[in-house]
Amino acid sequence: MDYALKPVLSALKSQEVLHGIFAIDTQISYGDNEEGGTLDEILTERLHEGLEHFYHGLQRRLQARHKQAGGHLQLAL
């Protein structure tokens, strides 16, 4: 998926493309709980790192637009 999607995004002149996060079936365990399953500690850490990278990317874009708009935009998460 990553190899097929990145060239398309590049052709569309994407300014920022983040890395994908992949998991194998042993990193996800399904139980009888209502949450649907639990994630391996390493996978959880990688997901948090990916979300942090995504958030910082949003902040960079927001700061650039904030300058263009004269200081009237704010990201609320």
Coordinates of N, CA and C in Angstrom, one line a residue:
M1 N 0.8 -1.2 0.0 CA 0.0 0.0 0.0 C 0.9 1.3 0.0
D2 N 1.9 1.2 0.9 CA 2.8 2.4 1.0 C 3.5 2.7 -0.4
Y3 N 3.9 1.6 -1.0 CA 4.7 1.8 -2.3 C 3.8 2.2 -3.4
A4 N 2.5 1.9 -3.3 CA 1.6 2.3 -4.4 C 1.0 3.7 -4.2
L5 N 0.9 4.1 -2.9 CA 0.3 5.4 -2.6 C 1.3 6.6 -2.7
K6 N 2.5 6.4 -2.3 CA 3.5 7.5 -2.3 C 3.7 8.1 -3.7
P7 N 3.8 7.3 -4.7 CA 4.0 7.9 -6.0 C 2.7 8.8 -6.5
V8 N 1.6 8.3 -6.1 CA 0.3 9.1 -6.4 C 0.3 10.4 -5.6
L9 N 0.7 10.3 -4.4 CA 0.7 11.6 -3.6 C 1.8 12.5 -4.1
S10 N 2.9 12.0 -4.5 CA 4.0 12.8 -5.1 C 3.5 13.4 -6.4
A11 N 2.8 12.7 -7.2 CA 2.3 13.3 -8.5 C 1.3 14.4 -8.2
L12 N 0.6 14.3 -7.1 CA -0.4 15.3 -6.7 C 0.2 16.5 -6.0
K13 N 1.6 16.4 -5.9 CA 2.4 17.5 -5.3 C 2.1 17.7 -3.8
S14 N 2.0 16.5 -3.1 CA 1.8 16.6 -1.7 C 3.0 17.2 -1.0
Q15 N 2.8 18.1 -0.1 CA 3.8 18.8 0.6 C 4.4 18.0 1.7
E16 N 3.7 17.1 2.3 CA 4.2 16.3 3.4 C 3.5 14.9 3.4
V17 N 4.3 13.9 3.3 CA 3.9 12.5 3.3 C 4.5 11.8 4.5
L18 N 3.6 11.3 5.4 CA 4.1 10.6 6.6 C 4.3 9.2 6.3
H19 N 5.2 8.5 7.2 CA 5.5 7.1 7.0 C 4.3 6.3 7.5
G20 N 4.1 5.2 6.9 CA 3.0 4.3 7.4 C 3.4 3.5 8.6
I21 N 2.5 3.0 9.3 CA 2.7 2.2 10.5 C 2.1 0.8 10.2
F22 N 2.8 -0.2 10.3 CA 2.3 -1.5 10.0 C 2.4 -2.4 11.2
A23 N 1.5 -3.4 11.3 CA 1.4 -4.3 12.4 C 1.2 -5.7 11.8
I24 N 1.7 -6.7 12.6 CA 1.5 -8.1 12.3 C 0.5 -8.6 13.2
D25 N -0.1 -9.8 12.9 CA -1.2 -10.3 13.7 C -0.9 -10.6 15.1
T26 N 0.4 -10.9 15.4 CA 0.8 -11.2 16.7 C 0.8 -10.0 17.6
Q27 N 0.8 -8.8 17.1 CA 0.9 -7.6 17.8 C -0.5 -7.1 18.3
I28 N -1.6 -7.8 17.8 CA -2.9 -7.5 18.2 C -3.6 -8.7 18.7
S29 N -4.1 -8.6 20.0 CA -4.8 -9.8 20.5 C -6.2 -9.4 20.8
Y30 N -7.1 -10.3 20.4 CA -8.5 -10.1 20.5 C -9.0 -10.9 21.7
G31 N -9.8 -10.3 22.5 CA -10.4 -11.0 23.7 C -11.9 -10.8 23.7
D32 N -12.4 -11.2 24.8 CA -13.9 -11.1 24.9 C -14.3 -9.7 25.5
N33 N -13.4 -8.8 25.6 CA -13.8 -7.5 26.1 C -14.5 -6.7 25.1
E34 N -15.2 -5.6 25.6 CA -16.0 -4.8 24.7 C -15.1 -3.8 23.9
E35 N -13.9 -3.7 24.2 CA -13.0 -2.7 23.5 C -12.6 -3.3 22.2
G36 N -12.7 -4.6 22.0 CA -12.3 -5.2 20.7 C -11.0 -5.8 20.6
G37 N -10.1 -5.5 21.5 CA -8.7 -6.1 21.4 C -7.7 -5.2 22.1
T38 N -6.5 -5.8 22.2 CA -5.4 -5.0 22.8 C -4.2 -5.0 21.9
L39 N -3.4 -4.0 22.0 CA -2.3 -3.9 21.1 C -1.0 -4.1 21.9
D40 N 0.0 -4.7 21.2 CA 1.3 -5.0 21.7 C 1.9 -3.6 22.2
E41 N 2.8 -3.7 23.2 CA 3.4 -2.5 23.7 C 4.2 -1.8 22.7
I42 N 5.0 -2.5 21.9 CA 5.8 -1.9 20.8 C 5.0 -1.3 19.7
L43 N 3.9 -1.9 19.4 CA 3.0 -1.3 18.4 C 2.3 -0.1 18.9
T44 N 1.9 -0.1 20.2 CA 1.3 1.1 20.8 C 2.3 2.2 20.8
E45 N 3.5 2.0 21.1 CA 4.5 3.0 21.1 C 4.7 3.6 19.7
R46 N 4.8 2.7 18.7 CA 4.9 3.2 17.3 C 3.7 4.0 16.9
L47 N 2.5 3.6 17.3 CA 1.3 4.4 16.9 C 1.4 5.8 17.6
H48 N 1.8 5.8 18.9 CA 1.9 7.1 19.6 C 2.9 8.0 18.9
E49 N 4.1 7.4 18.5 CA 5.1 8.2 17.8 C 4.5 8.7 16.4
G50 N 3.8 7.9 15.7 CA 3.2 8.3 14.5 C 2.2 9.4 14.6
L51 N 1.4 9.3 15.7 CA 0.4 10.4 15.9 C 1.1 11.7 16.3
E52 N 2.2 11.5 17.1 CA 2.9 12.7 17.5 C 3.5 13.4 16.3
H53 N 4.1 12.6 15.4 CA 4.6 13.1 14.1 C 3.6 13.8 13.3
F54 N 2.4 13.2 13.2 CA 1.3 13.8 12.5 C 0.8 15.1 13.1
Y55 N 0.7 15.1 14.4 CA 0.3 16.3 15.1 C 1.3 17.5 14.9
H56 N 2.6 17.2 15.0 CA 3.6 18.2 14.7 C 3.5 18.7 13.3
G57 N 3.2 17.8 12.3 CA 3.0 18.2 10.9 C 1.9 19.2 10.8
L58 N 0.8 18.9 11.5 CA -0.4 19.8 11.5 C 0.0 21.1 12.1
Q59 N 0.8 21.1 13.2 CA 1.2 22.4 13.8 C 2.0 23.2 12.8
R60 N 3.0 22.6 12.1 CA 3.8 23.3 11.2 C 2.9 23.9 10.1
R61 N 2.0 23.2 9.6 CA 1.1 23.7 8.5 C 0.2 24.9 9.1
L62 N -0.2 24.7 10.3 CA -1.1 25.7 10.9 C -0.3 27.0 11.2
Q63 N 1.0 26.9 11.6 CA 1.8 28.0 11.8 C 2.1 28.8 10.5
A64 N 2.3 28.0 9.4 CA 2.4 28.7 8.1 C 1.2 29.4 7.7
R65 N 0.0 28.8 7.9 CA -1.2 29.5 7.5 C -1.6 30.6 8.5
H66 N -1.1 30.4 9.8 CA -1.3 31.5 10.8 C -0.6 32.8 10.4
K67 N 0.6 32.6 9.9 CA 1.3 33.8 9.4 C 0.6 34.4 8.2
Q68 N 0.1 33.6 7.3 CA -0.6 34.1 6.1 C -1.9 34.9 6.5
A69 N -2.5 34.4 7.5 CA -3.8 34.9 7.9 C -3.7 36.1 8.9
G70 N -2.5 36.4 9.2 CA -2.3 37.5 10.2 C -2.5 37.2 11.6
G71 N -2.4 35.9 12.0 CA -2.5 35.5 13.3 C -3.9 35.1 13.8
H72 N -4.8 34.7 13.0 CA -6.2 34.4 13.4 C -6.6 32.9 13.4
L73 N -5.7 32.0 13.1 CA -6.0 30.6 13.1 C -5.4 29.9 14.4
Q74 N -6.1 28.9 14.8 CA -5.7 28.1 16.0 C -6.1 26.7 15.9
L75 N -5.2 25.7 16.3 CA -5.5 24.3 16.2 C -6.0 23.9 17.6
A76 N -7.2 23.3 17.6 CA -7.7 22.8 18.9 C -7.9 21.3 18.8
L77 N -7.1 20.6 19.6 CA -7.2 19.2 19.7 C -7.4 18.7 21.1

